[in-house]
mmCIF file of C-alpha atoms in Angstrom:
data_model
loop_
_atom_site.group_PDB
_atom_site.id
_atom_site.type_symbol
_atom_site.label_atom_id
_atom_site.label_comp_id
_atom_site.label_asym_id
_atom_site.label_seq_id
_atom_site.Cartn_x
_atom_site.Cartn_y
_atom_site.Cartn_z
ATOM 1 C CA MET A 1 47.634 -6.532 18.779
ATOM 2 C CA SER A 2 44.287 -6.841 17.078
ATOM 3 C CA GLU A 3 43.283 -3.875 14.946
ATOM 4 C CA LEU A 4 40.048 -3.474 13.072
ATOM 5 C CA VAL A 5 40.727 -3.591 9.346
ATOM 6 C CA GLN A 6 38.064 -2.302 6.990
ATOM 7 C CA GLN A 7 37.148 -4.954 4.422
ATOM 8 C CA GLY A 8 36.436 -3.102 1.183
ATOM 9 C CA PRO A 9 34.757 0.277 0.661
ATOM 10 C CA ARG A 10 32.426 1.853 3.225
ATOM 11 C CA LYS A 11 28.767 0.832 2.971
ATOM 12 C CA VAL A 12 26.593 3.530 1.441
ATOM 13 C CA GLN A 13 23.356 4.390 3.248
ATOM 14 C CA LYS A 14 20.349 6.250 1.850
ATOM 15 C CA ILE A 15 17.016 7.433 3.266
ATOM 16 C CA GLY A 16 13.816 7.151 1.246
ATOM 17 C CA ARG A 17 10.096 6.358 1.176
ATOM 18 C CA VAL A 18 8.629 2.924 0.505
ATOM 19 C CA VAL A 19 6.533 3.112 -2.687
ATOM 20 C CA SER A 20 5.731 -0.605 -3.085
ATOM 21 C CA ASP A 21 5.568 -3.609 -0.745
ATOM 22 C CA LYS A 22 3.795 -6.090 -3.035
ATOM 23 C CA MET A 23 6.725 -8.534 -3.235
ATOM 24 C CA GLU A 24 7.728 -11.076 -0.587
ATOM 25 C CA LYS A 25 10.618 -9.777 1.583
ATOM 26 C CA THR A 26 11.278 -6.956 -0.906
ATOM 27 C CA VAL A 27 10.286 -3.284 -0.936
ATOM 28 C CA VAL A 28 10.823 -0.561 -3.518
ATOM 29 C CA VAL A 29 12.302 2.596 -1.964
ATOM 30 C CA ALA A 30 12.224 5.974 -3.731
ATOM 31 C CA VAL A 31 15.131 8.276 -2.830
ATOM 32 C CA ASP A 32 14.818 11.976 -3.766
ATOM 33 C CA TYR A 33 17.806 14.242 -4.308
ATOM 34 C CA LEU A 34 18.388 17.739 -5.659
ATOM 35 C CA LYS A 35 20.705 18.381 -8.587
ATOM 36 C CA PRO A 36 21.381 21.554 -10.585
ATOM 37 C CA HIS A 37 20.605 21.528 -14.300
ATOM 38 C CA PRO A 38 23.932 21.235 -16.169
ATOM 39 C CA LEU A 39 23.364 24.332 -18.333
ATOM 40 C CA TYR A 40 20.760 26.514 -16.620
ATOM 41 C CA ARG A 41 21.726 25.758 -12.971
ATOM 42 C CA LYS A 42 18.099 25.552 -11.814
ATOM 43 C CA ILE A 43 17.736 23.039 -8.973
ATOM 44 C CA ILE A 44 15.838 19.947 -10.144
ATOM 45 C CA ARG A 45 14.345 17.253 -7.913
ATOM 46 C CA LYS A 46 15.314 13.771 -9.136
ATOM 47 C CA THR A 47 14.081 10.394 -7.859
ATOM 48 C CA SER A 48 15.823 7.029 -7.915
ATOM 49 C CA LYS A 49 14.131 3.743 -7.027
ATOM 50 C CA PHE A 50 15.935 0.896 -5.275
ATOM 51 C CA HIS A 51 14.802 -2.658 -4.502
ATOM 52 C CA ALA A 52 15.666 -3.444 -0.881
ATOM 53 C CA HIS A 53 15.539 -6.651 1.164
ATOM 54 C CA ASP A 54 13.045 -6.544 4.062
ATOM 55 C CA GLU A 55 13.518 -9.777 6.026
ATOM 56 C CA GLU A 56 10.496 -9.431 8.362
ATOM 57 C CA ASN A 57 8.084 -7.910 5.799
ATOM 58 C CA ALA A 58 7.696 -5.044 8.298
ATOM 59 C CA CYS A 59 7.721 -2.101 5.859
ATOM 60 C CA LYS A 60 4.494 -0.666 4.489
ATOM 61 C CA VAL A 61 3.867 1.903 1.745
ATOM 62 C CA GLY A 62 4.680 5.429 2.956
ATOM 63 C CA ASP A 63 7.260 4.414 5.593
ATOM 64 C CA LEU A 64 10.493 6.395 5.806
ATOM 65 C CA VAL A 65 13.352 3.861 5.844
ATOM 66 C CA ARG A 66 17.152 3.763 5.887
ATOM 67 C CA ILE A 67 18.706 1.335 3.380
ATOM 68 C CA GLU A 68 22.286 0.099 3.136
ATOM 69 C CA GLU A 69 24.282 -1.209 0.191
ATOM 70 C CA THR A 70 24.971 -4.960 0.318
ATOM 71 C CA ARG A 71 26.052 -7.836 -1.893
ATOM 72 C CA PRO A 72 23.713 -8.779 -4.773
ATOM 73 C CA LEU A 73 20.758 -10.689 -3.296
ATOM 74 C CA SER A 74 18.911 -11.169 -6.597
ATOM 75 C CA ARG A 75 18.861 -9.740 -10.103
ATOM 76 C CA THR A 76 17.641 -6.329 -8.919
ATOM 77 C CA LYS A 77 18.242 -6.295 -5.132
ATOM 78 C CA ARG A 78 21.504 -4.701 -3.964
ATOM 79 C CA TRP A 79 20.177 -2.938 -0.826
ATOM 80 C CA ARG A 80 18.705 -3.984 2.527
ATOM 81 C CA VAL A 81 16.491 -2.170 5.011
ATOM 82 C CA ILE A 82 18.419 -1.145 8.139
ATOM 83 C CA GLU A 83 15.644 0.583 10.080
ATOM 84 C CA ILE A 84 12.174 2.042 9.774
ATOM 85 C CA MET A 85 12.636 5.671 10.792
ATOM 86 C CA GLN A 86 9.006 6.804 10.593
ATOM 87 C CA ARG A 87 5.743 4.993 9.929
ATOM 88 C CA GLY A 88 3.627 6.210 7.016
ATOM 89 C CA GLU A 89 0.079 7.566 7.144
ATOM 90 C CA GLU A 90 -2.652 4.940 7.471
#
């Protein structure tokens, strides 16, 4: 009787645009989200940047990518690129 047991919390995935690919095997991904202002309730667009591991150096600036949470790979990298969803403009 072998059942699949989840090891730890579910992996979080986010979708964002690559804003920098200058590092080796690392890209910087900007993820936009909408959040209401705490007092005035106007919707504000916020951006968070994440360093993600890109094993094949396949991502270029402007690509739309899906990233997934992973163990710490370096001082700033806690995400890895799962797939390139759409290529950016050339």
